[in-house]
Tab-separated table of C-alpha atoms in Angstrom:
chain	number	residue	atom	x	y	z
T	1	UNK	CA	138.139	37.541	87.813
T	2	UNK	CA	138.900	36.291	84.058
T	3	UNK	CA	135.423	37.948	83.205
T	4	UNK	CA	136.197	40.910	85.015
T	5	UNK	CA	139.418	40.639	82.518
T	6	UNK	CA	137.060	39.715	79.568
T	7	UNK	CA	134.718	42.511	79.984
T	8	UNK	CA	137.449	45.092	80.120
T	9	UNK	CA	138.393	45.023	76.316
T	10	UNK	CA	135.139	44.432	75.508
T	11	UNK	CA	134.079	47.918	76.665
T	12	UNK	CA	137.134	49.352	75.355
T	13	UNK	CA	135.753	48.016	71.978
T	14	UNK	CA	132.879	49.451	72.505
T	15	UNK	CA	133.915	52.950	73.453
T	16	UNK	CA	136.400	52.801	70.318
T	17	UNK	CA	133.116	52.022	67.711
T	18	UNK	CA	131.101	54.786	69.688
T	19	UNK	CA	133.602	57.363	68.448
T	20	UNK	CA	134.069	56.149	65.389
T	21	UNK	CA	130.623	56.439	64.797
T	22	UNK	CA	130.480	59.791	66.397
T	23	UNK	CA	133.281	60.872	63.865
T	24	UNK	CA	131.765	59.229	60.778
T	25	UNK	CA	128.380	60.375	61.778
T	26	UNK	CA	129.473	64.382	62.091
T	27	UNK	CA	128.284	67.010	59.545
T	28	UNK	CA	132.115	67.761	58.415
T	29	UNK	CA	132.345	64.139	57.361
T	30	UNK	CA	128.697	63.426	55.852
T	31	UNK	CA	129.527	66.811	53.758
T	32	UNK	CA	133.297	65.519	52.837
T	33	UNK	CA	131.422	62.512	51.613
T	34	UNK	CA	128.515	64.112	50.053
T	35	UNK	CA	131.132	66.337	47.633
T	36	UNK	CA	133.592	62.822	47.371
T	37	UNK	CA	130.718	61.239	45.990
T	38	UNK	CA	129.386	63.934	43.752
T	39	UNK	CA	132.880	64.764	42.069
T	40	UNK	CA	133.187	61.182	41.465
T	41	UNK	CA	130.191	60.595	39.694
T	42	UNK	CA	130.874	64.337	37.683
T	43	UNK	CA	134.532	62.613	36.628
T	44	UNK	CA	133.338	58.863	35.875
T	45	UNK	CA	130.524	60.610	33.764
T	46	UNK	CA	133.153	62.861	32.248
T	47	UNK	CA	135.875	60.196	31.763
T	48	UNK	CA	133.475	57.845	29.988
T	49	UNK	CA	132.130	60.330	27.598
T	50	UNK	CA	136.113	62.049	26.846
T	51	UNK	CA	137.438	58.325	26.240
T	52	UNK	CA	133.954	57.333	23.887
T	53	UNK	CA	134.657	60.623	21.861
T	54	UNK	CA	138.470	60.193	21.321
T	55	UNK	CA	137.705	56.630	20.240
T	56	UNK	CA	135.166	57.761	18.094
T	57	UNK	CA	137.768	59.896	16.599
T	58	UNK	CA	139.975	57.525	15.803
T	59	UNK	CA	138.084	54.484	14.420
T	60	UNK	CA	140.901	53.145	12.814
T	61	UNK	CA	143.273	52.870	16.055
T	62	UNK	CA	143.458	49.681	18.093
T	63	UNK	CA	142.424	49.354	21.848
T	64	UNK	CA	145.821	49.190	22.844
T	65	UNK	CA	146.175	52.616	21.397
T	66	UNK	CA	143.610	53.802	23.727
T	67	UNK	CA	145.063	52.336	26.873
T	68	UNK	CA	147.430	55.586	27.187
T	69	UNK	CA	144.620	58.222	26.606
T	70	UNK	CA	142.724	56.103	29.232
T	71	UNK	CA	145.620	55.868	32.232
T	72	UNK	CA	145.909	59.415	31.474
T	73	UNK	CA	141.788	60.160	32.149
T	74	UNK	CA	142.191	58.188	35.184
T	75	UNK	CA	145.417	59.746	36.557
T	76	UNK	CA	144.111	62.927	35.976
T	77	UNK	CA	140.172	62.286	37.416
T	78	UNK	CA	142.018	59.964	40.418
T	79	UNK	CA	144.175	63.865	40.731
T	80	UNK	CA	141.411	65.813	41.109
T	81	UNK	CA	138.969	63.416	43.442
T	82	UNK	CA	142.175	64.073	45.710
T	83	UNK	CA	142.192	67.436	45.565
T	84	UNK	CA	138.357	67.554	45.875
T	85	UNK	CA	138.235	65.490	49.005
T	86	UNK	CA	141.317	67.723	50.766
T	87	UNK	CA	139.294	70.561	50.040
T	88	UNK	CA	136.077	68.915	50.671
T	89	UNK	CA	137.549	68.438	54.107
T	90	UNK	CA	138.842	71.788	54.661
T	91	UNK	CA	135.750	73.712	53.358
T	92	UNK	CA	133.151	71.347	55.631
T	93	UNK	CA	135.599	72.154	58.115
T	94	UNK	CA	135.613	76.013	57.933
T	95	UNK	CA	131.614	75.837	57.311
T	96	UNK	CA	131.047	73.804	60.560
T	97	UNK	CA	133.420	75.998	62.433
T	98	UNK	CA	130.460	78.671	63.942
T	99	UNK	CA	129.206	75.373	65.066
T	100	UNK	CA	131.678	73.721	66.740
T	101	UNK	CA	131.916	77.604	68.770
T	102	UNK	CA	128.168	78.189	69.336
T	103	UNK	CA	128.612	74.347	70.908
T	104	UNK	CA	131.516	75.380	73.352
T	105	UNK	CA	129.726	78.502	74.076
T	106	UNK	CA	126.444	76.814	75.056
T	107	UNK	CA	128.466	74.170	76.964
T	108	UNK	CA	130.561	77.260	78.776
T	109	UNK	CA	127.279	79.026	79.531
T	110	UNK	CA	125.713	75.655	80.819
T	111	UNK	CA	128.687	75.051	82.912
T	112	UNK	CA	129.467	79.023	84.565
T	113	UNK	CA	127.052	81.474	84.611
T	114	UNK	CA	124.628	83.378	81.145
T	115	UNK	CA	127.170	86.017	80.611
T	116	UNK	CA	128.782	84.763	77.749
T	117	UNK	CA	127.902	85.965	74.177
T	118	UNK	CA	128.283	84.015	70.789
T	119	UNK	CA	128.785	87.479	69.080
T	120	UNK	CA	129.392	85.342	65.485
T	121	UNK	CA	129.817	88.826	62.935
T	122	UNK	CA	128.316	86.162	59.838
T	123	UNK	CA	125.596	87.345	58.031
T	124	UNK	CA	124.692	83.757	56.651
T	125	UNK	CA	122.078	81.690	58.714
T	126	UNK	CA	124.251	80.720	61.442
T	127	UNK	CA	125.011	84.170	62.074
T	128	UNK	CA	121.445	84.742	62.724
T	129	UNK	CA	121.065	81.612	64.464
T	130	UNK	CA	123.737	82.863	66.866
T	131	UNK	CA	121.926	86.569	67.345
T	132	UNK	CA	118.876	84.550	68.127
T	133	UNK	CA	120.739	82.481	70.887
T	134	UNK	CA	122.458	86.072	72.127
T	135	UNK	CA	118.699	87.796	72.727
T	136	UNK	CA	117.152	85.042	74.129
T	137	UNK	CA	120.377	84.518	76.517
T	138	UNK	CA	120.099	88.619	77.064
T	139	UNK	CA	116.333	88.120	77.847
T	140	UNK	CA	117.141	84.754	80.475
T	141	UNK	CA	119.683	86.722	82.160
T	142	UNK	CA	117.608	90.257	82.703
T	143	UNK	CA	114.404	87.872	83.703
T	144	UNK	CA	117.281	85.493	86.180
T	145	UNK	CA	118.436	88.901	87.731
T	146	UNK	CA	115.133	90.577	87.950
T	147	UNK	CA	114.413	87.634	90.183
T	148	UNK	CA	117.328	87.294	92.587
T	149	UNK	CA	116.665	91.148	92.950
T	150	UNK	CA	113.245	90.602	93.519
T	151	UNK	CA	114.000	88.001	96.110
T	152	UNK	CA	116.865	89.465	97.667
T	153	UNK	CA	114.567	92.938	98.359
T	154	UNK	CA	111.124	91.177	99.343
T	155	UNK	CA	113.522	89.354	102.045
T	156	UNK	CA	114.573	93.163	103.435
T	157	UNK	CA	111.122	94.564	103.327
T	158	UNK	CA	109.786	91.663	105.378
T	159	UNK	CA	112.328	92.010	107.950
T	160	UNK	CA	111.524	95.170	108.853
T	161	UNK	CA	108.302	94.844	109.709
T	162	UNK	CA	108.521	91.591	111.323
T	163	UNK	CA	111.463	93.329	113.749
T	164	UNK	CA	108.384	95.956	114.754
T	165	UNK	CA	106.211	93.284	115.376
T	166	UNK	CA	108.934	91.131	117.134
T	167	UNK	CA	109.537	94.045	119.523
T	168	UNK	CA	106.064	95.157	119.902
T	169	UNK	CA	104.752	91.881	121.209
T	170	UNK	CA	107.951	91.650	123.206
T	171	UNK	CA	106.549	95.001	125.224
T	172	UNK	CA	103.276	93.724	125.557
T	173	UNK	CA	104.075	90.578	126.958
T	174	UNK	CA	106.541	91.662	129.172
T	175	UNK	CA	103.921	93.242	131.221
T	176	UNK	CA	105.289	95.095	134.276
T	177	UNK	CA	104.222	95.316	137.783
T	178	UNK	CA	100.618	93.991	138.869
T	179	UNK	CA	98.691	97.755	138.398
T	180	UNK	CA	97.764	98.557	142.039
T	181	UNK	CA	95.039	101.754	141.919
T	182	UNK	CA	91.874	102.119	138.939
T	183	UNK	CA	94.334	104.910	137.077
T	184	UNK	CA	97.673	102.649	136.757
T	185	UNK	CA	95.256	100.069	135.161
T	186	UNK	CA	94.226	102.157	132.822
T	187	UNK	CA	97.705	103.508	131.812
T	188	UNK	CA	98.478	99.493	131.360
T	189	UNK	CA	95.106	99.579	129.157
T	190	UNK	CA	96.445	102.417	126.762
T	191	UNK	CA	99.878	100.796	127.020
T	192	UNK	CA	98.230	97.548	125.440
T	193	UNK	CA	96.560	99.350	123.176
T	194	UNK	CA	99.023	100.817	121.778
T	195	UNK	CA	101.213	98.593	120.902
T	196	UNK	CA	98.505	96.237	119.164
T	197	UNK	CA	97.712	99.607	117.513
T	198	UNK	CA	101.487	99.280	116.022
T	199	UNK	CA	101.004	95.143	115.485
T	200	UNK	CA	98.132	95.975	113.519
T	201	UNK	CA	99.794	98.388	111.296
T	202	UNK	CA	102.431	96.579	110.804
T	203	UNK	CA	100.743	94.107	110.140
T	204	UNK	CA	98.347	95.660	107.499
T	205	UNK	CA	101.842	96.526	106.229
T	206	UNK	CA	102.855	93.320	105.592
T	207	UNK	CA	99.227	92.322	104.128
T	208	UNK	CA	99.589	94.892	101.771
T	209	UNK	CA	103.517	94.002	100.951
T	210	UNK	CA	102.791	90.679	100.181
T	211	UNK	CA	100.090	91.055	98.249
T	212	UNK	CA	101.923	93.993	96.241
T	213	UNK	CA	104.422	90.940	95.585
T	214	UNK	CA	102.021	88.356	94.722
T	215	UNK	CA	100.981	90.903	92.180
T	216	UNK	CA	103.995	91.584	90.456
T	217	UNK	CA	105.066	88.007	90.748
T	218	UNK	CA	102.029	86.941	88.291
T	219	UNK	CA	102.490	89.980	86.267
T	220	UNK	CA	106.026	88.525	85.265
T	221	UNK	CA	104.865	84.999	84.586
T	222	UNK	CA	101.940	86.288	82.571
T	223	UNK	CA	99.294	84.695	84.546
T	224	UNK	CA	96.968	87.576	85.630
T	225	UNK	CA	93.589	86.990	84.898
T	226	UNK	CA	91.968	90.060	84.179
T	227	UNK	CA	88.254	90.695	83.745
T	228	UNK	CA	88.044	93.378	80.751
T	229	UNK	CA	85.021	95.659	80.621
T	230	UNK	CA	84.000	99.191	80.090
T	231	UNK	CA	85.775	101.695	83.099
T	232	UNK	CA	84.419	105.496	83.493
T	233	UNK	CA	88.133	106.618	84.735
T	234	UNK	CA	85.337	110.057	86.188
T	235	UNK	CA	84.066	107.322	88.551
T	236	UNK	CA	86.675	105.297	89.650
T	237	UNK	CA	88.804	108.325	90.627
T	238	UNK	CA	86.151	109.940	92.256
T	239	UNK	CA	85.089	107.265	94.441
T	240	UNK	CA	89.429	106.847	95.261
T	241	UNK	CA	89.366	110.695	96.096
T	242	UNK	CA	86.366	110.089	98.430
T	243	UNK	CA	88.037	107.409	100.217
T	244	UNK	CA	91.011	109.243	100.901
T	245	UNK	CA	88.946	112.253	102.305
T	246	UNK	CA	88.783	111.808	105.831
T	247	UNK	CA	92.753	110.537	105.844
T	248	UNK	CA	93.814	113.625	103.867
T	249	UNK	CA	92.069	116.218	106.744
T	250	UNK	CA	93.248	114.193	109.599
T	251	UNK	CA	96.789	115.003	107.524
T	252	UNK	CA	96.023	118.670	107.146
T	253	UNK	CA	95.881	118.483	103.201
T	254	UNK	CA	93.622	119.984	100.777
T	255	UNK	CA	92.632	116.991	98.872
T	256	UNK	CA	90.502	117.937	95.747
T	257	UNK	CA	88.623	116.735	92.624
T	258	UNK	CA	88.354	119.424	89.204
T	259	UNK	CA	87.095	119.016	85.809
T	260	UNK	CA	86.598	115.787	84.673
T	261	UNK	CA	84.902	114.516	81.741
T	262	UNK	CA	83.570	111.430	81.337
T	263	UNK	CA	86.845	108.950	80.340
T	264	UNK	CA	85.357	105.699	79.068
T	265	UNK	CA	88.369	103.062	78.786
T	266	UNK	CA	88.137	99.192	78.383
T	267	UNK	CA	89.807	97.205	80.824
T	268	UNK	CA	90.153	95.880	84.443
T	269	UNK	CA	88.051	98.178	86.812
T	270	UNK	CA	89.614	96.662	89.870
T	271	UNK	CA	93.970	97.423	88.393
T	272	UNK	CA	92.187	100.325	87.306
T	273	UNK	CA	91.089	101.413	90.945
T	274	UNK	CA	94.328	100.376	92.005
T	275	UNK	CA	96.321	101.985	89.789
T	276	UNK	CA	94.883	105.800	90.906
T	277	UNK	CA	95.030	104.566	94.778
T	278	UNK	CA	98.589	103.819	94.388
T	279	UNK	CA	99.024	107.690	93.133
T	280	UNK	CA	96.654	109.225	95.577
T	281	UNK	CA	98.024	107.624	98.637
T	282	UNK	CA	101.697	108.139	97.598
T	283	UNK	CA	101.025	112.080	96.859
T	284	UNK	CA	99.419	111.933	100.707
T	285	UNK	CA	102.169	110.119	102.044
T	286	UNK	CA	105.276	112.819	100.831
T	287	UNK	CA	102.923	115.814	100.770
T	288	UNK	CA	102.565	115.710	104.878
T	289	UNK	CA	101.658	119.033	106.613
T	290	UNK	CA	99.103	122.020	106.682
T	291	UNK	CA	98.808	124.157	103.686
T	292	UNK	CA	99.737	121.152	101.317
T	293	UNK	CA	97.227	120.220	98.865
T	294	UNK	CA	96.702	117.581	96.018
T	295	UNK	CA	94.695	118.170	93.461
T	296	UNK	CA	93.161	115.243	91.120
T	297	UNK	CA	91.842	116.034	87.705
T	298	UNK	CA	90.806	114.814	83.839
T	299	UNK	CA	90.727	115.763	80.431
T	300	UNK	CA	90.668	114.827	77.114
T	301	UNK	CA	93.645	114.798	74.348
T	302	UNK	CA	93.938	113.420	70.364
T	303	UNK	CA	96.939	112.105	70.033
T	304	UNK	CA	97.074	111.361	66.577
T	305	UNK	CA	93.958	110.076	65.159
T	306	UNK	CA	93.053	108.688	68.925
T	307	UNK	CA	91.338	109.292	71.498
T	308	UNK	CA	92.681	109.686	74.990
T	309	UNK	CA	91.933	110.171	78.578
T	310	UNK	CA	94.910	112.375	80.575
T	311	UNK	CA	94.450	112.062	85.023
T	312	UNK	CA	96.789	114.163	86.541
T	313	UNK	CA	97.298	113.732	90.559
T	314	UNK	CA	99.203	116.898	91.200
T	315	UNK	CA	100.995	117.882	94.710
T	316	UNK	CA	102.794	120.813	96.095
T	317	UNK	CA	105.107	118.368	98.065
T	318	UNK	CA	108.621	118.171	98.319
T	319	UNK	CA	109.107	117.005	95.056
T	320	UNK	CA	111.538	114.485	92.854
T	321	UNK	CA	115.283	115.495	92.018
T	322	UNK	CA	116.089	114.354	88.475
T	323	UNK	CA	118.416	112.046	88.693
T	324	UNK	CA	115.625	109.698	90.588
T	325	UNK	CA	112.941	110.218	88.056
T	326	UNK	CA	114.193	107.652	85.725
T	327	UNK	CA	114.276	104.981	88.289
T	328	UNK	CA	110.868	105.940	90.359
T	329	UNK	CA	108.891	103.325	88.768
T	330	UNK	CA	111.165	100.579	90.093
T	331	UNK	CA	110.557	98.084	92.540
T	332	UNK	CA	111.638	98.814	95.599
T	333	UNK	CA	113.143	102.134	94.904
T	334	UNK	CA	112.807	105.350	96.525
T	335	UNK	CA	113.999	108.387	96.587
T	336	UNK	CA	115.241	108.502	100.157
T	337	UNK	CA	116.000	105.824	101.691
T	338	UNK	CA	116.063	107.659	105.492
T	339	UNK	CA	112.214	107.779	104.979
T	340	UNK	CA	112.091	104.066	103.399
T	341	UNK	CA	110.652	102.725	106.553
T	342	UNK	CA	109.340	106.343	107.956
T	343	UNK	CA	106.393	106.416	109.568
T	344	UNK	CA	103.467	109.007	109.425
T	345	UNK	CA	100.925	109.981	112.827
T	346	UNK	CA	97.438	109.344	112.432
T	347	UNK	CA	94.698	110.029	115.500
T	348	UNK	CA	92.254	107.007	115.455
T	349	UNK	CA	89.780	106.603	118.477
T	350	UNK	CA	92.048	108.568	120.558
T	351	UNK	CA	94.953	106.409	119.523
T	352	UNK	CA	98.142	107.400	117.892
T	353	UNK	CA	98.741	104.854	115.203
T	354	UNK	CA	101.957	105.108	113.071
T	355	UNK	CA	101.313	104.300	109.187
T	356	UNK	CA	104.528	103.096	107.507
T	357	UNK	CA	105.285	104.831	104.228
T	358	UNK	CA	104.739	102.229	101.950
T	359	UNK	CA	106.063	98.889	100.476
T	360	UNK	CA	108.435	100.423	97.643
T	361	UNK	CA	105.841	98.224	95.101
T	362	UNK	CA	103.558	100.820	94.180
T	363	UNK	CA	104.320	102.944	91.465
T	364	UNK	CA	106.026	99.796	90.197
T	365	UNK	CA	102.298	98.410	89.964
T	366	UNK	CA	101.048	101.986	88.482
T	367	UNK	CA	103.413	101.370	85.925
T	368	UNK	CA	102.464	97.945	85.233
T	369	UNK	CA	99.021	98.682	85.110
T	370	UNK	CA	99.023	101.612	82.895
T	371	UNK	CA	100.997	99.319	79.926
T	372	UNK	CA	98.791	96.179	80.277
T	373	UNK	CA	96.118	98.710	79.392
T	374	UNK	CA	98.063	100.153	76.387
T	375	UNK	CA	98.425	103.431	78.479
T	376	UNK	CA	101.902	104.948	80.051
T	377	UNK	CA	102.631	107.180	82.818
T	378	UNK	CA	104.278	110.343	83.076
T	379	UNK	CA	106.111	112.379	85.710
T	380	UNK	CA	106.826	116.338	85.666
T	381	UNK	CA	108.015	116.909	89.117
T	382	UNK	CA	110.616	120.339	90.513
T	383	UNK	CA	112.237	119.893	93.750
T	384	UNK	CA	110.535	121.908	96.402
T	385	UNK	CA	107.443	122.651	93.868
T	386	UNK	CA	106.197	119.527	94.097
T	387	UNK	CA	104.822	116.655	91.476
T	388	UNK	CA	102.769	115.869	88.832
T	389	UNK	CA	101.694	112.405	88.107
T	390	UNK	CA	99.666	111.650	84.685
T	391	UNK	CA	97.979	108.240	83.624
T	392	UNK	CA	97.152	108.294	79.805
T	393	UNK	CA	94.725	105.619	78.767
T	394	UNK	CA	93.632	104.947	75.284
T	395	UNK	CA	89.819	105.803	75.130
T	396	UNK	CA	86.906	103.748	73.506
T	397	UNK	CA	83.196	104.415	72.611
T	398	UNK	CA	80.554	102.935	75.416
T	399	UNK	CA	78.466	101.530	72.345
T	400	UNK	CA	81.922	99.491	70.758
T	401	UNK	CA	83.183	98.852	73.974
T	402	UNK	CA	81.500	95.561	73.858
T	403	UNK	CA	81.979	94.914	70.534
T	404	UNK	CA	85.848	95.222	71.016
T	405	UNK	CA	85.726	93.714	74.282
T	406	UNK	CA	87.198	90.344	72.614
T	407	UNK	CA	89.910	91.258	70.647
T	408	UNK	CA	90.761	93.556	73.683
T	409	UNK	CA	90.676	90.735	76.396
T	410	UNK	CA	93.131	88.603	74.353
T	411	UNK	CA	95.852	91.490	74.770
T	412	UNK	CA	94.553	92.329	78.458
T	413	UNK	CA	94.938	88.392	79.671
T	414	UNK	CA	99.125	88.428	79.369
């Protein structure tokens, strides 16, 4: 008990020296001391040389006539170390004031949430030290609510399809009645059929979803690996055009391939490939119906004193109202949200198959793919004329692809 007692004051002590140290170790007081200690030295310097050259100047006087001149010096030097170390004080004080606020702010933001600002209107360096803490805090926040978003809509594009499948194996496995005669078991047959036609879908859906997110995710924390190497843009979109053939007839659309020179670009063949299936298969999706056509082409443009390659995917569609163009290349934004989740007939092997409209991730993934290759994309689209989407890629020679294939795979590999 008496060392519980003994221990008490002892810690008391010791809290006590911590913050005296803590105050005699701050900036405002090593600076107070810093100008204390300079002033003095400046007055003893210039104290000692005033009272050698008045005694010099009167050679004749004796010390004791001195000793006034002298109490004077030091009354006046003792005057102005006062003064000095007052405003000493207040001047460390005022300098270490954006300090003491960017502290409180960062403590604040720790504490709460990354919407408070320093917004310090200096120009000196801790001014710019404070602008510095403001776009970096600016940056955190966008990246911070970029991913609850992303979170927060991957969750409600899973649950959709998992409902569908939820429900769908529900039906199948509820069976029915023990089929009876050869035709009621094959009605149960097609019944089956059916809806593992719709699991499979769906589940091709969710395939494609997740991989769309995977994707994105590494596109945001820069660790893509990419595989850099001379692309003919003719070849890739041809061979997406032939793929999409058979789907675009079965659809009732004129899908078709014009003039196109030969686009030679450096980069990732397999984004690359992506990137124009993303644009092909979303002009098939919204440009349903007979007499609807798409029509994929290429050409060449100097913009500047560069080269580059122009594909256009152009549809006669419904086309984009204005106000959603801005946002289009969002994730998980479209322009209707009644045909979000709508699903489009297809006839394969005598079954009807329904082929959900798309993950919302797509042109978000055009987009992304387009500016890791120093390229952009465009949109010219007129509601009920339909849309026009164009990739622009920066073109190289195929003898100096090679040669540039270094310095270009440091800026592909973000």
């Amino acid at each position: 008990m008496r060392d519980r007692h003994r221990k008490q004051p002892e810690r008391h002590n010791q809290t006590l020296w911590q913050q005296m140290y803590f105050h005699l170790s701050s900036i405002r007081i090593r600076l107070t001391l810093w100008y204390i200690v300079t002033i003095t030295s400046v007055l003893l310097l210039f104290g000692g040389l005033l009272y050698s050259t008045i005694a010099k100047m009167l050679p004749s006087s004796a010390p004791g006539d001195l000793l006034p001149i002298a109490r004077q010096i030091f009354l006046l030097g003792l005057a102005i170390l006062l003064f000095t170390a007052a405003s000493s004080y207040w001047l460390a004080s005022r300098a270490m004031r954006p300090v003491r606020l960017i502290t409180r702010t960062a403590q604040e933001i720790g504490r709460t949430d990354l919407s408070r600002r320093f917004h310090l209107t200096s120009r000196d360096e801790l001014g710019e030290l404070a602008g510095t803490f403001d776009e970096m805090l600016n940056r955190l926040e966008a990246v911070l609510s970029r991913q609850r978003q992303f979170t927060a809509d991957a969750s409600h594009e899973l649950r959709t399809p998992l409902s569908i499948l939820t429900l769908a194996t529900n039906r199948a496995l509820s069976g029915g009645s023990k089929p009876e005669t050869y035709k009621q078991a094959l009605d149960t047959i097609a019944a089956y059929r059916q809806e593992f036609s719709l699991i499979q879908a769906e589940t091709d859906h969710m395939t494609r979803l997740v991989n769309d997110l995977l994707l994105l995710a590494r596109a945001d924390i820069e660790q893509t690996i990419l595989t850099p190497a001379s692309v003919d843009m003719s070849e890739v979109t041809l061979e997406v055009v032939e793929r999409f053939a058979t789907l675009a007839r079965q659809r009732g659309i004129d899908l078709s391939f014009g003039e196109f020179p030969e686009l030679c670009v450096h980069g990732d063949r397999l984004l690359l490939t992506l990137m124009v299936t993303n644009l092909i298969d979303n002009a098939l999706k919204y440009t349903s119906g007979i007499g609807n056509r798409v029509f994929v082409e290429g050409s060449t443009a100097m913009r500047g004193e560069k080269a580059w390659g122009r594909i256009w995917i152009e549809d006669n569609g419904p086309g984009i109202a204005e106000e959603h163009q801005s946002y289009l290349f969002e994730r998980f934004y479209r322009v209707d949200a009644a045909r979000s989740h709508a699903s489009l007939p297809v006839e394969e092997e005598g079954i009807q198959k329904e082929i959900t409209s798309g993950s919302g991730l797509g042109l978000a993934i055009v987009q992304w793919v387009a500016q890791v290759h120093q390229g952009e994309i465009r949109l010219r689209s007129t509601v009920g004329r339909g849309s026009c989407f164009e990739i622009w890629l920066p073109l190289v020679d195929g003898s100096d692809s090679d040669e540039g294939g270094r310095k270009d795979a440091l800026y592909l590999q973000l």
